[in-house]
Amino acid sequence: DTAVSQTPKYLVTQMGNDKSIKCEQNLGHDTMYWYKQDSKKFLKIMFSYNNKELIINETVPNRFSPKSPDKAHLNLHINSLELGDSAVYFCASSHGQGLGEQFFGPGTRLTVL
Amino acid sequence: SQKIEQNSEALNIQEGKTATLTCNYTNYSPAYLQWYRQDPGRGPVFLLLIRENEKEKRKERLKVTFDTTLKQSLFHITASQPADSATYLCALGSGNQFYFGTGTSLTVIP
């Protein structure tokens, strides 16, 4: 069974469109994250949710809106997509915040044309 | 703002040798440090955690040191194998904050 899953794996879209990426974890973790990995492979945290509550909200354009319907899901909605949004987006989860090792999903490669 | 740097973007070593990767940080006092491995097209996988009050941690062929005075962590892979080839990321955290380093791509040459 996949621990952290993301859909879709690839997403190609035009500038200005709105898209969503879904994430689900079956590990029973209470904390979930979204990361962005750019073309230089730099991995940067975007959001963190603990028990469906937003904990970390790094400097991210408000076009990005995370939604956590329950502890096992954290979806990422992106409005008015821009070229600079092209990257690989990773979802992760952990037990508690801080020290807990994070389990990452396989990533979603977003390409904005 | 905090800055985390890992030594050279790419590191090539001969099979059987010890690979040493460096993670340096500034403007930050992490409570812990983690190391992850990332293979192409995949998400990072956790390897080791070391806390600020620990000097060294070992797991099989892996060893991590943490020097809060030098603001540096060293990650060693002994008896390296071609299968160890991957990108290795350090990550520093304190409270709710968590930051990844720039990563080092390791290639172990047979």
Short mmCIF file of C-alpha atoms in Angstrom, two decimals:
data_model
loop_
_atom_site.label_atom_id
_atom_site.label_comp_id
_atom_site.label_asym_id
_atom_site.label_seq_id
_atom_site.Cartn_x
_atom_site.Cartn_y
_atom_site.Cartn_z
CA ASP A 1 0.00 0.00 0.00
CA THR A 2 1.25 3.44 -0.87
CA ALA A 3 1.92 5.50 2.27
CA VAL A 4 1.64 8.98 0.75
CA SER A 5 -0.01 9.30 -2.62
CA GLN A 6 -0.46 12.28 -4.89
CA THR A 7 -2.55 12.81 -7.99
CA PRO A 8 -1.89 13.60 -10.69
CA LYS A 9 1.74 12.65 -11.22
CA TYR A 10 2.04 14.99 -14.20
CA LEU A 11 0.08 18.16 -14.86
CA VAL A 12 0.50 20.28 -17.98
CA THR A 13 -1.63 23.38 -18.26
CA GLN A 14 -1.84 26.85 -19.72
CA MET A 15 -1.05 30.08 -17.94
CA GLY A 16 -4.04 31.55 -16.16
CA ASN A 17 -5.73 28.23 -15.48
CA ASP A 18 -6.73 26.94 -12.05
CA LYS A 19 -5.60 23.46 -10.99
CA SER A 20 -5.60 21.21 -7.95
CA ILE A 21 -3.24 18.54 -6.68
CA LYS A 22 -4.53 15.95 -4.26
CA CYS A 23 -2.63 14.23 -1.47
CA GLU A 24 -3.61 11.37 0.78
CA GLN A 25 -1.68 9.52 3.48
CA ASN A 26 -2.64 6.22 5.10
CA LEU A 27 -0.04 6.34 7.87
CA GLY A 28 -2.31 7.80 10.52
CA HIS A 29 -0.13 10.90 10.75
CA ASP A 30 -1.55 14.15 12.06
CA THR A 31 0.75 16.55 10.21
CA MET A 32 0.92 17.08 6.47
CA TYR A 33 3.04 19.35 4.29
CA TRP A 34 3.37 20.77 0.82
CA TYR A 35 6.81 21.43 -0.69
CA LYS A 36 7.93 22.95 -3.97
CA GLN A 37 11.09 21.69 -5.66
CA ASP A 38 12.36 23.97 -8.39
CA SER A 39 14.51 23.20 -11.42
CA LYS A 40 17.65 23.48 -9.29
CA LYS A 41 16.29 20.78 -7.00
CA PHE A 42 15.87 23.18 -4.08
CA LEU A 43 13.10 21.89 -1.81
CA LYS A 44 11.12 24.59 -0.05
CA ILE A 45 8.29 24.16 2.40
CA MET A 46 5.07 25.92 1.48
CA PHE A 47 2.48 24.83 4.02
CA SER A 48 2.11 22.61 7.03
CA TYR A 49 -1.13 21.38 8.58
CA ASN A 50 -1.52 19.73 11.96
CA ASN A 51 -4.86 18.10 12.69
CA LYS A 52 -6.42 20.07 9.82
CA GLU A 53 -5.10 23.35 11.23
CA LEU A 54 -2.66 25.52 9.27
CA ILE A 55 0.66 25.68 11.13
CA ILE A 56 3.21 26.88 8.60
CA ASN A 57 2.42 29.27 5.80
CA GLU A 58 5.66 30.35 4.22
CA THR A 59 5.85 33.29 1.86
CA VAL A 60 3.72 31.84 -0.86
CA PRO A 61 1.48 33.80 -3.25
CA ASN A 62 -2.12 33.74 -2.12
CA ARG A 63 -2.93 32.08 -5.44
CA PHE A 64 -1.93 28.91 -3.59
CA SER A 65 -4.56 27.66 -1.18
CA PRO A 66 -4.24 24.42 0.77
CA LYS A 67 -7.30 22.58 1.96
CA SER A 68 -7.41 19.81 4.51
CA PRO A 69 -10.82 18.11 4.63
CA ASP A 70 -9.51 15.61 7.20
CA LYS A 71 -6.22 14.52 8.76
CA ALA A 72 -5.49 12.09 5.94
CA HIS A 73 -5.87 14.58 3.10
CA LEU A 74 -4.19 17.83 2.14
CA ASN A 75 -5.00 19.23 -1.26
CA LEU A 76 -3.33 22.15 -2.99
CA HIS A 77 -5.32 24.47 -5.21
CA ILE A 78 -3.53 26.95 -7.45
CA ASN A 79 -5.32 29.85 -9.11
CA SER A 80 -4.21 31.84 -12.14
CA LEU A 81 -1.19 29.67 -12.85
CA GLU A 82 2.02 31.41 -13.91
CA LEU A 83 5.11 30.17 -15.73
CA GLY A 84 7.12 30.39 -12.50
CA ASP A 85 4.81 27.89 -10.85
CA SER A 86 6.35 25.13 -12.96
CA ALA A 87 8.06 22.77 -10.52
CA VAL A 88 7.65 19.46 -8.77
CA TYR A 89 5.30 19.63 -5.81
CA PHE A 90 5.71 17.13 -3.01
CA CYS A 91 3.26 16.26 -0.31
CA ALA A 92 4.60 14.80 2.94
CA SER A 93 3.31 13.68 6.30
CA SER A 94 4.73 13.07 9.75
CA HIS A 95 3.67 12.03 13.20
CA GLY A 96 3.54 15.27 15.11
CA GLN A 97 5.49 18.35 14.20
CA GLY A 98 9.21 18.94 14.37
CA LEU A 99 11.33 15.91 15.08
CA GLY A 100 9.23 13.34 13.27
CA GLU A 101 10.63 11.98 10.05
CA GLN A 102 8.65 13.04 7.06
CA PHE A 103 7.28 10.61 4.53
CA PHE A 104 7.10 12.06 1.05
CA GLY A 105 4.77 11.33 -1.82
CA PRO A 106 6.07 10.64 -5.33
CA GLY A 107 5.64 14.25 -6.43
CA THR A 108 3.53 16.05 -9.03
CA ARG A 109 5.39 17.62 -11.92
CA LEU A 110 3.53 20.78 -12.88
CA THR A 111 4.35 22.40 -16.21
CA VAL A 112 2.77 25.73 -17.04
CA LEU A 113 2.91 26.69 -20.71
CA SER B 1 17.21 34.80 7.05
CA GLN B 2 18.58 31.32 7.56
CA LYS B 3 20.93 29.86 4.98
CA ILE B 4 21.76 26.19 4.55
CA GLU B 5 24.50 25.13 2.18
CA GLN B 6 25.69 21.69 1.23
CA ASN B 7 29.11 21.07 -0.24
CA SER B 8 29.54 20.97 -3.98
CA GLU B 9 26.45 20.23 -5.95
CA ALA B 10 28.08 17.03 -7.19
CA LEU B 11 30.47 14.61 -5.55
CA ASN B 12 32.09 11.63 -7.29
CA ILE B 13 33.90 8.91 -5.36
CA GLN B 14 35.26 5.47 -6.03
CA GLU B 15 33.36 2.42 -4.83
CA GLY B 16 34.52 1.24 -1.43
CA LYS B 17 35.66 4.68 -0.29
CA THR B 18 33.95 6.80 2.34
CA ALA B 19 31.77 9.60 1.05
CA THR B 20 31.60 12.71 3.23
CA LEU B 21 28.89 15.27 2.63
CA THR B 22 28.76 18.61 4.39
CA CYS B 23 25.85 20.72 5.56
CA ASN B 24 26.61 24.23 6.81
CA TYR B 25 24.10 26.69 8.13
CA THR B 26 24.00 30.32 9.23
CA ASN B 27 21.54 32.63 10.96
CA TYR B 28 19.77 29.71 12.55
CA SER B 29 19.86 27.55 15.66
CA PRO B 30 18.24 24.24 14.82
CA ALA B 31 16.99 21.91 17.50
CA TYR B 32 17.59 18.94 15.22
CA LEU B 33 18.93 18.00 11.84
CA GLN B 34 17.77 15.30 9.46
CA TRP B 35 19.32 13.72 6.38
CA TYR B 36 17.29 12.49 3.43
CA ARG B 37 18.07 10.62 0.25
CA GLN B 38 16.36 11.50 -3.02
CA ASP B 39 16.49 9.39 -6.16
CA PRO B 40 15.56 10.86 -9.57
CA GLY B 41 11.82 11.19 -10.04
CA ARG B 42 11.05 10.28 -6.43
CA GLY B 43 10.35 12.00 -3.16
CA PRO B 44 13.01 12.28 -0.44
CA VAL B 45 13.40 9.35 1.94
CA PHE B 46 14.38 9.87 5.57
CA LEU B 47 17.73 8.45 6.68
CA LEU B 48 18.83 9.84 10.04
CA LEU B 49 17.90 12.35 12.72
CA ILE B 50 20.35 13.99 15.11
CA ARG B 51 19.41 16.36 17.90
CA GLU B 52 21.32 19.49 18.91
CA ASN B 53 22.60 17.85 22.09
CA GLU B 54 23.95 14.82 20.20
CA LYS B 55 27.38 14.75 18.63
CA GLU B 56 27.10 11.65 16.50
CA LYS B 57 24.58 9.13 15.22
CA ARG B 58 25.16 5.89 13.33
CA LYS B 59 23.00 3.58 11.29
CA GLU B 60 24.61 0.70 9.46
CA ARG B 61 27.09 2.30 7.00
CA LEU B 62 25.85 5.81 7.73
CA LYS B 63 27.25 8.24 10.28
CA VAL B 64 26.12 11.78 11.02
CA THR B 65 27.86 14.36 13.18
CA PHE B 66 26.42 17.64 14.40
CA ASP B 67 28.62 20.51 15.58
CA THR B 68 26.50 23.42 16.76
CA THR B 69 29.61 25.54 17.36
CA LEU B 70 30.80 25.18 13.80
CA LYS B 71 27.17 25.17 12.60
CA GLN B 72 27.90 22.12 10.55
CA SER B 73 26.80 18.55 10.04
CA LEU B 74 28.84 15.88 8.31
CA PHE B 75 27.23 12.86 6.69
CA HIS B 76 29.44 9.85 6.02
CA ILE B 77 28.73 6.75 3.95
CA THR B 78 31.40 4.13 4.53
CA ALA B 79 32.23 1.36 2.06
CA SER B 80 30.23 3.21 -0.57
CA GLN B 81 28.44 1.29 -3.30
CA PRO B 82 27.07 2.34 -6.70
CA ALA B 83 23.59 1.90 -5.20
CA ASP B 84 24.37 4.80 -2.85
CA SER B 85 24.35 7.16 -5.84
CA ALA B 86 21.60 9.69 -5.22
CA THR B 87 21.03 13.25 -4.04
CA TYR B 88 21.38 13.73 -0.30
CA LEU B 89 19.57 16.54 1.47
CA CYS B 90 20.08 17.88 4.95
CA ALA B 91 17.14 19.48 6.71
CA LEU B 92 17.18 21.66 9.82
CA GLY B 93 14.28 22.19 12.13
CA SER B 94 13.22 23.95 15.28
CA GLY B 95 9.65 24.10 16.53
CA ASN B 96 7.40 24.41 13.53
CA GLN B 97 10.17 25.60 11.24
CA PHE B 98 11.81 23.21 8.82
CA TYR B 99 14.28 24.01 6.04
CA PHE B 100 16.06 21.85 3.48
CA GLY B 101 19.57 22.37 2.22
CA THR B 102 20.53 22.68 -1.42
CA GLY B 103 21.41 19.00 -1.78
CA THR B 104 24.52 17.14 -2.94
CA SER B 105 24.41 14.71 -5.85
CA LEU B 106 26.61 11.74 -5.02
CA THR B 107 27.90 9.37 -7.69
CA VAL B 108 29.74 6.24 -6.62
CA ILE B 109 31.89 4.98 -9.46
CA PRO B 110 32.34 1.19 -9.75
#
